[in-house]
Amino acid sequence: MQLHDLIIEDAILMELGVKSKLEAITELTESLSRSGRLIKKEEALSSLLAREQAQTTGLGDGIAIPHTCTSAVHQPIIAFGRSSEGIDFASIDRKLVNFVFLILSPKSSTELHLKILARIGHLLKTEGFINGLLNAQSKIGVLEVLKEYESSLGEIEPPDDLPSVCVAGAGNGGLAMASHLSLLGCKVNLFNRSPERLLAIQTNGGINVTGEINGFAKLNVVTSDPQEALEKTDLVMIVTPATAHYTLANLLGPYLTDGQVVVLNPGRTGGALEFTETLRRIGVKTYPFIAEAETLLYACRITNPAQVKIFSIKNSVPLATIPAYHIPDVLPSIKKVLPQFTPGDNVLKTSLNNIGSVFHPALTILNTAWIEERHGDFEYYHEGASPSVAKILQEIDAERVSVAEALGIKVSTAREWLYLAYGAAGNDLYSAMQANTGYSGIKAPNTLDHRYITEEIPTSLVPMASLGDQLGVPVPTIKAIIHLANILHRRNYWAEGRTVERLGLAGLSVQQIRRLVEEGKLT
Amino acid sequence: MQLHDLIIEDAILMELGVKSKLEAITELTESLSRSGRLIKKEEALSSLLAREQAQTTGLGDGIAIPHTCTSAVHQPIIAFGRSSEGIDFASIDRKLVNFVFLILSPKSSTELHLKILARIGHLLKTEGFINGLLNAQSKIGVLEVLKEYESSLGEIEPPDDLPSVCVAGAGNGGLAMASHLSLLGCKVNLFNRSPERLLAIQTNGGINVTGEINGFAKLNVVTSDPQEALEKTDLVMIVTPATAHYTLANLLGPYLTDGQVVVLNPGRTGGALEFTETLRRIGVKTYPFIAEAETLLYACRITNPAQVKIFSIKNSVPLATIPAYHIPDVLPSIKKVLPQFTPGDNVLKTSLNNIGSVFHPALTILNTAWIEERHGDFEYYHEGASPSVAKILQEIDAERVSVAEALGIKVSTAREWLYLAYGAAGNDLYSAMQANTGYSGIKAPNTLDHRYITEEIPTSLVPMASLGDQLGVPVPTIKAIIHLANILHRRNYWAEGRTVERLGLAGLSVQQIRRLVEEGKLT
């Protein structure tokens, strides 16, 4: 990572037409906001001003570096402004300011932030740099000057205490996760089973990311060799369809090491259990922590072979480990880069809080003809979830909640979850779904050959139904949906899916299941 | 329990001026609703009509018994109507109906419901009974006839599978719980440490209960002898201030038996842990399950020494046991009478979900002068929680959530809880509290010598602060409130309260604490 990777081109202002510190900071912040780089503009501004109040960032010699760590950004970003007249920044040498570097880093990236400040400090002392900036004729010119003077300095070394990460999966989520972590300073290895998917990224030397995260994300290693991918990494982020977890456990298992943290993003239902059970079966003798996230952190889409767009990043994603008591040990290191992760109790909770399982398969299957005849051209969560469809979703939800209750676990109902996740309130599931403006404009899938069925049935509904059967909880509606999916796709999702056998739970009592989840073993 | 205990005097209609079944059922349901006996009128009505659709309850000989089990009532209730002209009930003998007994029982009380139907059937076959009803001149007259013909039959025997209960505590909550369970058919022993409190109830032979539950609740034993109180009971409902739990563990402990379920209503923070640790210290060798409820089921108040008014009954109260994996074993038996209880994961969850601790102590202490000078004559949760007070509540809440996170447990924030419990939505705690219409009209306490401090500080904030200290989580705001309470009351709440030592958690690792909670022991 270098400064010119972090500077936002739209936020290079060649002539700041203002005189005061407040105006200058406001205008640069506005330009970052207009370029879509700020989650919360007011928070960024008030945090910058609070920092100024503590001590001015007017360093003297016509330079000011207003800066702060704030939850208003997801990655470090820089705005740059010039003023030929000069701005009163209350500098220590009382001179007017001609150059402003405005730097925002995520709240959790305090050490990286210091390294960025140090790099700017170094450049400002380098002969010719300031003159170079003064004479630059355009935005591109400013970037060229930065590149020139940084070339001999190499990369800004990421702080030692950031986790090294292997991201497994080069689909939408994998590229989003890999580029986000890279732009936060992590050393990132990207793994994908089939090498074809990696070609464009290898050629490109990294990933171009746009949206809530923006920039060019360099990668340490891009490979389809599992051993190379995992080498010297602390954190393994698996970001694939959950149907691939079983294969990945077989592929990666032999190279996992003690204390390495494997996170399934997300686990759907029983991901961490299936992964753990698979490692046991293939005889892995090391002691990695297997974790699952309740949902994927990103809404994102690949826009080109080496390019991904991140539409949004969730505020809070519960994460649970096996053994469960290690959550507080594992989280601090992850939160250094992804503070969005929160403790998720245990993997029964994250697995049974899988709300997608309530919505997606039934919502898709019950709209089969509409999807096939009109290629999904209707509002999926609003028109597709008509009052009667919502009744069926509510039944599926009740069965899911009952399976959890049989394990002594309380999970949110789908209706409650709509409020917790989106602030959408309603007296029943139907009205809460209709009240969720976040669903507006989301069209139905345009085909039935969609992960809402091919992924969610075997990795969400099958494990719930199988657990229900073992625990004596009636799950007739979930089974009906699985049955319909089997017919639609002429497959046997029961055989492919995560039954209690695949999860390593067959024949276990409630006590034993809870013990396995808490401690990773039965005795 | 006898029929005349269940019949609602305001719902005895001496002359039903209607001709059709639908009108008769509607009018009797209306009369029950007007008397305040129905939680949801429409639900009762639709459930009754669905039952009629399955098969008419016009039994012939001018008698009809419309009836159903429904969540519209909290106890079995009966309405009675006469019609001299006769009502077309589609009876099996096609005769018009002159007497209607309308019976509603709680959804969970199906067996008791059958016994009530059987008792009516028995009476209808008894010579003279129908003539007695026909000639009764008044509501009192109807009740007299019932009493006369039932006298030789004795009590309706409660179903064998209902739990026998000891209710410990003869305060507001204890009397509410005892009378509710009695009117659901349970054999109830009432225990209170000081015998004075019991005198009026012993003289009265039971408890008069009004409000959402209504009637005269007979009790099996009313005693201050712990051995007598616990004898042959399956379920021990402790309904006292949490500060009494420690003493009760010492008093009741020696008489607890294997498999007996002790429920603290509520446990506040660490109730079940403290109870368990106290039993261990005094050397109890039996194996009861110790459980805690997240909150008290009732809003209620004693109105006279042997009389209690139940204002409302909560829909859903999480309950967790030690060992936690026994929740699904323990709940079904409790749910036969109190279906409001739901699984609460484990006692760390119920203890740290203690939202009262966030609101009450700080809300009271920060309004000290207003309470003392104006005797609490202001809206406690609305005016008392001004924007700045709410900021402090939010800090306390954040500290509570952090303590839970250090144990790997996710708890609802107070803001989220306001929606889950009351449907009150808002962007921050202040606006969510203001949005909660359920708080309207609730005045502040009129004294500082109130359980919001004397109970909540030692049994809620002290255990949270003590856990925070042990886990290295900063809890400065909680400690500040405890400190202020110590000054206000010239007491040392730290010494009185539930520190990690009292909870049996001192020096334990996160893994050990979770193991203790899951399995009730460390190895």
mmCIF file with all atom_site columns, N, CA and C in Angstrom, chain B residues 356-405:
data_model
loop_
_atom_site.group_PDB
_atom_site.id
_atom_site.type_symbol
_atom_site.label_atom_id
_atom_site.label_alt_id
_atom_site.label_comp_id
_atom_site.label_asym_id
_atom_site.label_entity_id
_atom_site.label_seq_id
_atom_site.pdbx_PDB_ins_code
_atom_site.Cartn_x
_atom_site.Cartn_y
_atom_site.Cartn_z
_atom_site.occupancy
_atom_site.B_iso_or_equiv
_atom_site.pdbx_formal_charge
_atom_site.auth_seq_id
_atom_site.auth_comp_id
_atom_site.auth_asym_id
_atom_site.auth_atom_id
_atom_site.pdbx_PDB_model_num
ATOM 1   N N  . GLY B 1 356 ? -33.487 -4.406  33.378 1.00 0.00 ? 356 GLY B N  1
ATOM 2   C CA . GLY B 1 356 ? -33.820 -3.559  34.521 1.00 0.00 ? 356 GLY B CA 1
ATOM 3   C C  . GLY B 1 356 ? -32.581 -2.901  35.098 1.00 0.00 ? 356 GLY B C  1
ATOM 4   N N  . SER B 1 357 ? -31.473 -3.631  35.075 1.00 0.00 ? 357 SER B N  1
ATOM 5   C CA . SER B 1 357 ? -30.233 -3.102  35.646 1.00 0.00 ? 357 SER B CA 1
ATOM 6   C C  . SER B 1 357 ? -29.748 -1.879  34.896 1.00 0.00 ? 357 SER B C  1
ATOM 7   N N  . VAL B 1 358 ? -30.071 -1.797  33.618 1.00 0.00 ? 358 VAL B N  1
ATOM 8   C CA . VAL B 1 358 ? -29.649 -0.654  32.814 1.00 0.00 ? 358 VAL B CA 1
ATOM 9   C C  . VAL B 1 358 ? -30.498 0.569   33.184 1.00 0.00 ? 358 VAL B C  1
ATOM 10  N N  . PHE B 1 359 ? -31.807 0.327   33.351 1.00 0.00 ? 359 PHE B N  1
ATOM 11  C CA . PHE B 1 359 ? -32.723 1.447   33.547 1.00 0.00 ? 359 PHE B CA 1
ATOM 12  C C  . PHE B 1 359 ? -32.797 1.911   35.007 1.00 0.00 ? 359 PHE B C  1
ATOM 13  N N  . HIS B 1 360 ? -33.185 0.967   35.894 1.00 0.00 ? 360 HIS B N  1
ATOM 14  C CA . HIS B 1 360 ? -33.694 1.386   37.200 1.00 0.00 ? 360 HIS B CA 1
ATOM 15  C C  . HIS B 1 360 ? -32.712 2.111   38.111 1.00 0.00 ? 360 HIS B C  1
ATOM 16  N N  . PRO B 1 361 ? -31.541 1.533   38.407 1.00 0.00 ? 361 PRO B N  1
ATOM 17  C CA . PRO B 1 361 ? -30.696 2.234   39.392 1.00 0.00 ? 361 PRO B CA 1
ATOM 18  C C  . PRO B 1 361 ? -30.298 3.628   38.912 1.00 0.00 ? 361 PRO B C  1
ATOM 19  N N  . ALA B 1 362 ? -29.825 3.738   37.680 1.00 0.00 ? 362 ALA B N  1
ATOM 20  C CA . ALA B 1 362 ? -29.356 5.045   37.209 1.00 0.00 ? 362 ALA B CA 1
ATOM 21  C C  . ALA B 1 362 ? -30.517 6.020   37.059 1.00 0.00 ? 362 ALA B C  1
ATOM 22  N N  . LEU B 1 363 ? -31.628 5.530   36.543 1.00 0.00 ? 363 LEU B N  1
ATOM 23  C CA . LEU B 1 363 ? -32.787 6.391   36.342 1.00 0.00 ? 363 LEU B CA 1
ATOM 24  C C  . LEU B 1 363 ? -33.278 6.948   37.691 1.00 0.00 ? 363 LEU B C  1
ATOM 25  N N  . THR B 1 364 ? -33.178 6.144   38.728 1.00 0.00 ? 364 THR B N  1
ATOM 26  C CA . THR B 1 364 ? -33.607 6.594   40.052 1.00 0.00 ? 364 THR B CA 1
ATOM 27  C C  . THR B 1 364 ? -32.589 7.567   40.651 1.00 0.00 ? 364 THR B C  1
ATOM 28  N N  . ILE B 1 365 ? -31.314 7.151   40.627 1.00 0.00 ? 365 ILE B N  1
ATOM 29  C CA . ILE B 1 365 ? -30.288 7.961   41.285 1.00 0.00 ? 365 ILE B CA 1
ATOM 30  C C  . ILE B 1 365 ? -30.111 9.312   40.584 1.00 0.00 ? 365 ILE B C  1
ATOM 31  N N  . LEU B 1 366 ? -30.216 9.307   39.265 1.00 0.00 ? 366 LEU B N  1
ATOM 32  C CA . LEU B 1 366 ? -30.023 10.570  38.538 1.00 0.00 ? 366 LEU B CA 1
ATOM 33  C C  . LEU B 1 366 ? -31.225 11.498  38.659 1.00 0.00 ? 366 LEU B C  1
ATOM 34  N N  . ASN B 1 367 ? -32.302 10.991  39.265 1.00 0.00 ? 367 ASN B N  1
ATOM 35  C CA . ASN B 1 367 ? -33.469 11.832  39.533 1.00 0.00 ? 367 ASN B CA 1
ATOM 36  C C  . ASN B 1 367 ? -33.717 11.969  41.028 1.00 0.00 ? 367 ASN B C  1
ATOM 37  N N  . THR B 1 368 ? -32.656 11.837  41.803 1.00 0.00 ? 368 THR B N  1
ATOM 38  C CA . THR B 1 368 ? -32.780 11.820  43.259 1.00 0.00 ? 368 THR B CA 1
ATOM 39  C C  . THR B 1 368 ? -33.587 12.995  43.807 1.00 0.00 ? 368 THR B C  1
ATOM 40  N N  . ALA B 1 369 ? -33.182 14.188  43.449 1.00 0.00 ? 369 ALA B N  1
ATOM 41  C CA . ALA B 1 369 ? -33.842 15.360  44.043 1.00 0.00 ? 369 ALA B CA 1
ATOM 42  C C  . ALA B 1 369 ? -35.300 15.471  43.594 1.00 0.00 ? 369 ALA B C  1
ATOM 43  N N  . TRP B 1 370 ? -35.526 15.213  42.307 1.00 0.00 ? 370 TRP B N  1
ATOM 44  C CA . TRP B 1 370 ? -36.902 15.285  41.788 1.00 0.00 ? 370 TRP B CA 1
ATOM 45  C C  . TRP B 1 370 ? -37.799 14.297  42.545 1.00 0.00 ? 370 TRP B C  1
ATOM 46  N N  . ILE B 1 371 ? -37.261 13.115  42.806 1.00 0.00 ? 371 ILE B N  1
ATOM 47  C CA . ILE B 1 371 ? -38.019 12.108  43.554 1.00 0.00 ? 371 ILE B CA 1
ATOM 48  C C  . ILE B 1 371 ? -38.259 12.581  44.979 1.00 0.00 ? 371 ILE B C  1
ATOM 49  N N  . GLU B 1 372 ? -37.225 13.096  45.628 1.00 0.00 ? 372 GLU B N  1
ATOM 50  C CA . GLU B 1 372 ? -37.372 13.483  47.035 1.00 0.00 ? 372 GLU B CA 1
ATOM 51  C C  . GLU B 1 372 ? -38.235 14.720  47.201 1.00 0.00 ? 372 GLU B C  1
ATOM 52  N N  . GLU B 1 373 ? -38.074 15.681  46.306 1.00 0.00 ? 373 GLU B N  1
ATOM 53  C CA . GLU B 1 373 ? -38.784 16.957  46.467 1.00 0.00 ? 373 GLU B CA 1
ATOM 54  C C  . GLU B 1 373 ? -40.230 16.861  45.986 1.00 0.00 ? 373 GLU B C  1
ATOM 55  N N  . ARG B 1 374 ? -40.464 16.038  44.964 1.00 0.00 ? 374 ARG B N  1
ATOM 56  C CA . ARG B 1 374 ? -41.821 15.982  44.401 1.00 0.00 ? 374 ARG B CA 1
ATOM 57  C C  . ARG B 1 374 ? -42.420 14.577  44.568 1.00 0.00 ? 374 ARG B C  1
ATOM 58  N N  . HIS B 1 375 ? -41.771 13.757  45.390 1.00 0.00 ? 375 HIS B N  1
ATOM 59  C CA . HIS B 1 375 ? -42.295 12.428  45.710 1.00 0.00 ? 375 HIS B CA 1
ATOM 60  C C  . HIS B 1 375 ? -42.594 11.605  44.461 1.00 0.00 ? 375 HIS B C  1
ATOM 61  N N  . GLY B 1 376 ? -41.727 11.760  43.477 1.00 0.00 ? 376 GLY B N  1
ATOM 62  C CA . GLY B 1 376 ? -41.834 10.925  42.285 1.00 0.00 ? 376 GLY B CA 1
ATOM 63  C C  . GLY B 1 376 ? -42.983 11.269  41.358 1.00 0.00 ? 376 GLY B C  1
ATOM 64  N N  . ASP B 1 377 ? -43.533 12.471  41.519 1.00 0.00 ? 377 ASP B N  1
ATOM 65  C CA . ASP B 1 377 ? -44.686 12.824  40.697 1.00 0.00 ? 377 ASP B CA 1
ATOM 66  C C  . ASP B 1 377 ? -44.243 13.312  39.314 1.00 0.00 ? 377 ASP B C  1
ATOM 67  N N  . PHE B 1 378 ? -43.619 12.417  38.556 1.00 0.00 ? 378 PHE B N  1
ATOM 68  C CA . PHE B 1 378 ? -43.293 12.724  37.160 1.00 0.00 ? 378 PHE B CA 1
ATOM 69  C C  . PHE B 1 378 ? -43.210 11.403  36.409 1.00 0.00 ? 378 PHE B C  1
ATOM 70  N N  . GLU B 1 379 ? -43.254 11.495  35.090 1.00 0.00 ? 379 GLU B N  1
ATOM 71  C CA . GLU B 1 379 ? -43.233 10.277  34.261 1.00 0.00 ? 379 GLU B CA 1
ATOM 72  C C  . GLU B 1 379 ? -41.821 9.684   34.315 1.00 0.00 ? 379 GLU B C  1
ATOM 73  N N  . TYR B 1 380 ? -41.719 8.541   34.967 1.00 0.00 ? 380 TYR B N  1
ATOM 74  C CA . TYR B 1 380 ? -40.411 7.962   35.277 1.00 0.00 ? 380 TYR B CA 1
ATOM 75  C C  . TYR B 1 380 ? -39.592 7.691   34.013 1.00 0.00 ? 380 TYR B C  1
ATOM 76  N N  . TYR B 1 381 ? -40.168 6.933   33.079 1.00 0.00 ? 381 TYR B N  1
ATOM 77  C CA . TYR B 1 381 ? -39.398 6.505   31.901 1.00 0.00 ? 381 TYR B CA 1
ATOM 78  C C  . TYR B 1 381 ? -39.411 7.534   30.777 1.00 0.00 ? 381 TYR B C  1
ATOM 79  N N  . HIS B 1 382 ? -40.293 8.478   30.849 1.00 0.00 ? 382 HIS B N  1
ATOM 80  C CA . HIS B 1 382 ? -40.335 9.498   29.797 1.00 0.00 ? 382 HIS B CA 1
ATOM 81  C C  . HIS B 1 382 ? -39.649 10.784  30.268 1.00 0.00 ? 382 HIS B C  1
ATOM 82  N N  . GLU B 1 383 ? -40.219 11.464  31.277 1.00 0.00 ? 383 GLU B N  1
ATOM 83  C CA . GLU B 1 383 ? -39.576 12.694  31.744 1.00 0.00 ? 383 GLU B CA 1
ATOM 84  C C  . GLU B 1 383 ? -38.256 12.400  32.441 1.00 0.00 ? 383 GLU B C  1
ATOM 85  N N  . GLY B 1 384 ? -38.232 11.309  33.220 1.00 0.00 ? 384 GLY B N  1
ATOM 86  C CA . GLY B 1 384 ? -37.018 10.974  33.981 1.00 0.00 ? 384 GLY B CA 1
ATOM 87  C C  . GLY B 1 384 ? -35.852 10.607  33.079 1.00 0.00 ? 384 GLY B C  1
ATOM 88  N N  . ALA B 1 385 ? -36.156 10.000  31.927 1.00 0.00 ? 385 ALA B N  1
ATOM 89  C CA . ALA B 1 385 ? -35.090 9.634   30.994 1.00 0.00 ? 385 ALA B CA 1
ATOM 90  C C  . ALA B 1 385 ? -34.927 10.718  29.944 1.00 0.00 ? 385 ALA B C  1
ATOM 91  N N  . SER B 1 386 ? -34.485 11.871  30.386 1.00 0.00 ? 386 SER B N  1
ATOM 92  C CA . SER B 1 386 ? -34.244 12.999  29.468 1.00 0.00 ? 386 SER B CA 1
ATOM 93  C C  . SER B 1 386 ? -33.085 12.636  28.535 1.00 0.00 ? 386 SER B C  1
ATOM 94  N N  . PRO B 1 387 ? -32.855 13.417  27.480 1.00 0.00 ? 387 PRO B N  1
ATOM 95  C CA . PRO B 1 387 ? -31.788 13.054  26.538 1.00 0.00 ? 387 PRO B CA 1
ATOM 96  C C  . PRO B 1 387 ? -30.452 12.775  27.217 1.00 0.00 ? 387 PRO B C  1
ATOM 97  N N  . SER B 1 388 ? -30.084 13.594  28.209 1.00 0.00 ? 388 SER B N  1
ATOM 98  C CA . SER B 1 388 ? -28.771 13.393  28.832 1.00 0.00 ? 388 SER B CA 1
ATOM 99  C C  . SER B 1 388 ? -28.763 12.188  29.766 1.00 0.00 ? 388 SER B C  1
ATOM 100 N N  . VAL B 1 389 ? -29.865 11.982  30.499 1.00 0.00 ? 389 VAL B N  1
ATOM 101 C CA . VAL B 1 389 ? -29.941 10.762  31.324 1.00 0.00 ? 389 VAL B CA 1
ATOM 102 C C  . VAL B 1 389 ? -29.844 9.534   30.417 1.00 0.00 ? 389 VAL B C  1
ATOM 103 N N  . ALA B 1 390 ? -30.510 9.584   29.275 1.00 0.00 ? 390 ALA B N  1
ATOM 104 C CA . ALA B 1 390 ? -30.478 8.441   28.358 1.00 0.00 ? 390 ALA B CA 1
ATOM 105 C C  . ALA B 1 390 ? -29.062 8.156   27.871 1.00 0.00 ? 390 ALA B C  1
ATOM 106 N N  . LYS B 1 391 ? -28.247 9.210   27.740 1.00 0.00 ? 391 LYS B N  1
ATOM 107 C CA . LYS B 1 391 ? -26.852 8.994   27.343 1.00 0.00 ? 391 LYS B CA 1
ATOM 108 C C  . LYS B 1 391 ? -26.119 8.131   28.369 1.00 0.00 ? 391 LYS B C  1
ATOM 109 N N  . ILE B 1 392 ? -26.406 8.407   29.645 1.00 0.00 ? 392 ILE B N  1
ATOM 110 C CA . ILE B 1 392 ? -25.741 7.626   30.700 1.00 0.00 ? 392 ILE B CA 1
ATOM 111 C C  . ILE B 1 392 ? -26.283 6.197   30.700 1.00 0.00 ? 392 ILE B C  1
ATOM 112 N N  . LEU B 1 393 ? -27.587 6.049   30.529 1.00 0.00 ? 393 LEU B N  1
ATOM 113 C CA . LEU B 1 393 ? -28.164 4.693   30.446 1.00 0.00 ? 393 LEU B CA 1
ATOM 114 C C  . LEU B 1 393 ? -27.494 3.930   29.292 1.00 0.00 ? 393 LEU B C  1
ATOM 115 N N  . GLN B 1 394 ? -27.270 4.616   28.197 1.00 0.00 ? 394 GLN B N  1
ATOM 116 C CA . GLN B 1 394 ? -26.670 3.972   27.028 1.00 0.00 ? 394 GLN B CA 1
ATOM 117 C C  . GLN B 1 394 ? -25.236 3.507   27.341 1.00 0.00 ? 394 GLN B C  1
ATOM 118 N N  . GLU B 1 395 ? -24.515 4.285   28.140 1.00 0.00 ? 395 GLU B N  1
ATOM 119 C CA . GLU B 1 395 ? -23.166 3.871   28.546 1.00 0.00 ? 395 GLU B CA 1
ATOM 120 C C  . GLU B 1 395 ? -23.219 2.619   29.411 1.00 0.00 ? 395 GLU B C  1
ATOM 121 N N  . ILE B 1 396 ? -24.142 2.616   30.373 1.00 0.00 ? 396 ILE B N  1
ATOM 122 C CA . ILE B 1 396 ? -24.289 1.443   31.246 1.00 0.00 ? 396 ILE B CA 1
ATOM 123 C C  . ILE B 1 396 ? -24.616 0.230   30.388 1.00 0.00 ? 396 ILE B C  1
ATOM 124 N N  . ASP B 1 397 ? -25.496 0.455   29.422 1.00 0.00 ? 397 ASP B N  1
ATOM 125 C CA . ASP B 1 397 ? -25.893 -0.643  28.541 1.00 0.00 ? 397 ASP B CA 1
ATOM 126 C C  . ASP B 1 397 ? -24.686 -1.161  27.758 1.00 0.00 ? 397 ASP B C  1
ATOM 127 N N  . ALA B 1 398 ? -23.876 -0.244  27.260 1.00 0.00 ? 398 ALA B N  1
ATOM 128 C CA . ALA B 1 398 ? -22.701 -0.660  26.481 1.00 0.00 ? 398 ALA B CA 1
ATOM 129 C C  . ALA B 1 398 ? -21.739 -1.465  27.356 1.00 0.00 ? 398 ALA B C  1
ATOM 130 N N  . GLU B 1 399 ? -21.598 -1.091  28.616 1.00 0.00 ? 399 GLU B N  1
ATOM 131 C CA . GLU B 1 399 ? -20.712 -1.842  29.518 1.00 0.00 ? 399 GLU B CA 1
ATOM 132 C C  . GLU B 1 399 ? -21.263 -3.248  29.752 1.00 0.00 ? 399 GLU B C  1
ATOM 133 N N  . ARG B 1 400 ? -22.570 -3.346  29.961 1.00 0.00 ? 400 ARG B N  1
ATOM 134 C CA . ARG B 1 400 ? -23.217 -4.656  30.119 1.00 0.00 ? 400 ARG B CA 1
ATOM 135 C C  . ARG B 1 400 ? -22.979 -5.529  28.884 1.00 0.00 ? 400 ARG B C  1
ATOM 136 N N  . VAL B 1 401 ? -23.186 -4.966  27.711 1.00 0.00 ? 401 VAL B N  1
ATOM 137 C CA . VAL B 1 401 ? -22.993 -5.728  26.474 1.00 0.00 ? 401 VAL B CA 1
ATOM 138 C C  . VAL B 1 401 ? -21.530 -6.183  26.343 1.00 0.00 ? 401 VAL B C  1
ATOM 139 N N  . SER B 1 402 ? -20.596 -5.325  26.771 1.00 0.00 ? 402 SER B N  1
ATOM 140 C CA . SER B 1 402 ? -19.176 -5.680  26.681 1.00 0.00 ? 402 SER B CA 1
ATOM 141 C C  . SER B 1 402 ? -18.813 -6.821  27.626 1.00 0.00 ? 402 SER B C  1
ATOM 142 N N  . VAL B 1 403 ? -19.387 -6.818  28.814 1.00 0.00 ? 403 VAL B N  1
ATOM 143 C CA . VAL B 1 403 ? -19.125 -7.924  29.748 1.00 0.00 ? 403 VAL B CA 1
ATOM 144 C C  . VAL B 1 403 ? -19.611 -9.228  29.113 1.00 0.00 ? 403 VAL B C  1
ATOM 145 N N  . ALA B 1 404 ? -20.798 -9.190  28.518 1.00 0.00 ? 404 ALA B N  1
ATOM 146 C CA . ALA B 1 404 ? -21.318 -10.385 27.847 1.00 0.00 ? 404 ALA B CA 1
ATOM 147 C C  . ALA B 1 404 ? -20.387 -10.804 26.708 1.00 0.00 ? 404 ALA B C  1
ATOM 148 N N  . GLU B 1 405 ? -19.930 -9.828  25.923 1.00 0.00 ? 405 GLU B N  1
ATOM 149 C CA . GLU B 1 405 ? -19.057 -10.144 24.793 1.00 0.00 ? 405 GLU B CA 1
ATOM 150 C C  . GLU B 1 405 ? -17.768 -10.808 25.252 1.00 0.00 ? 405 GLU B C  1
#
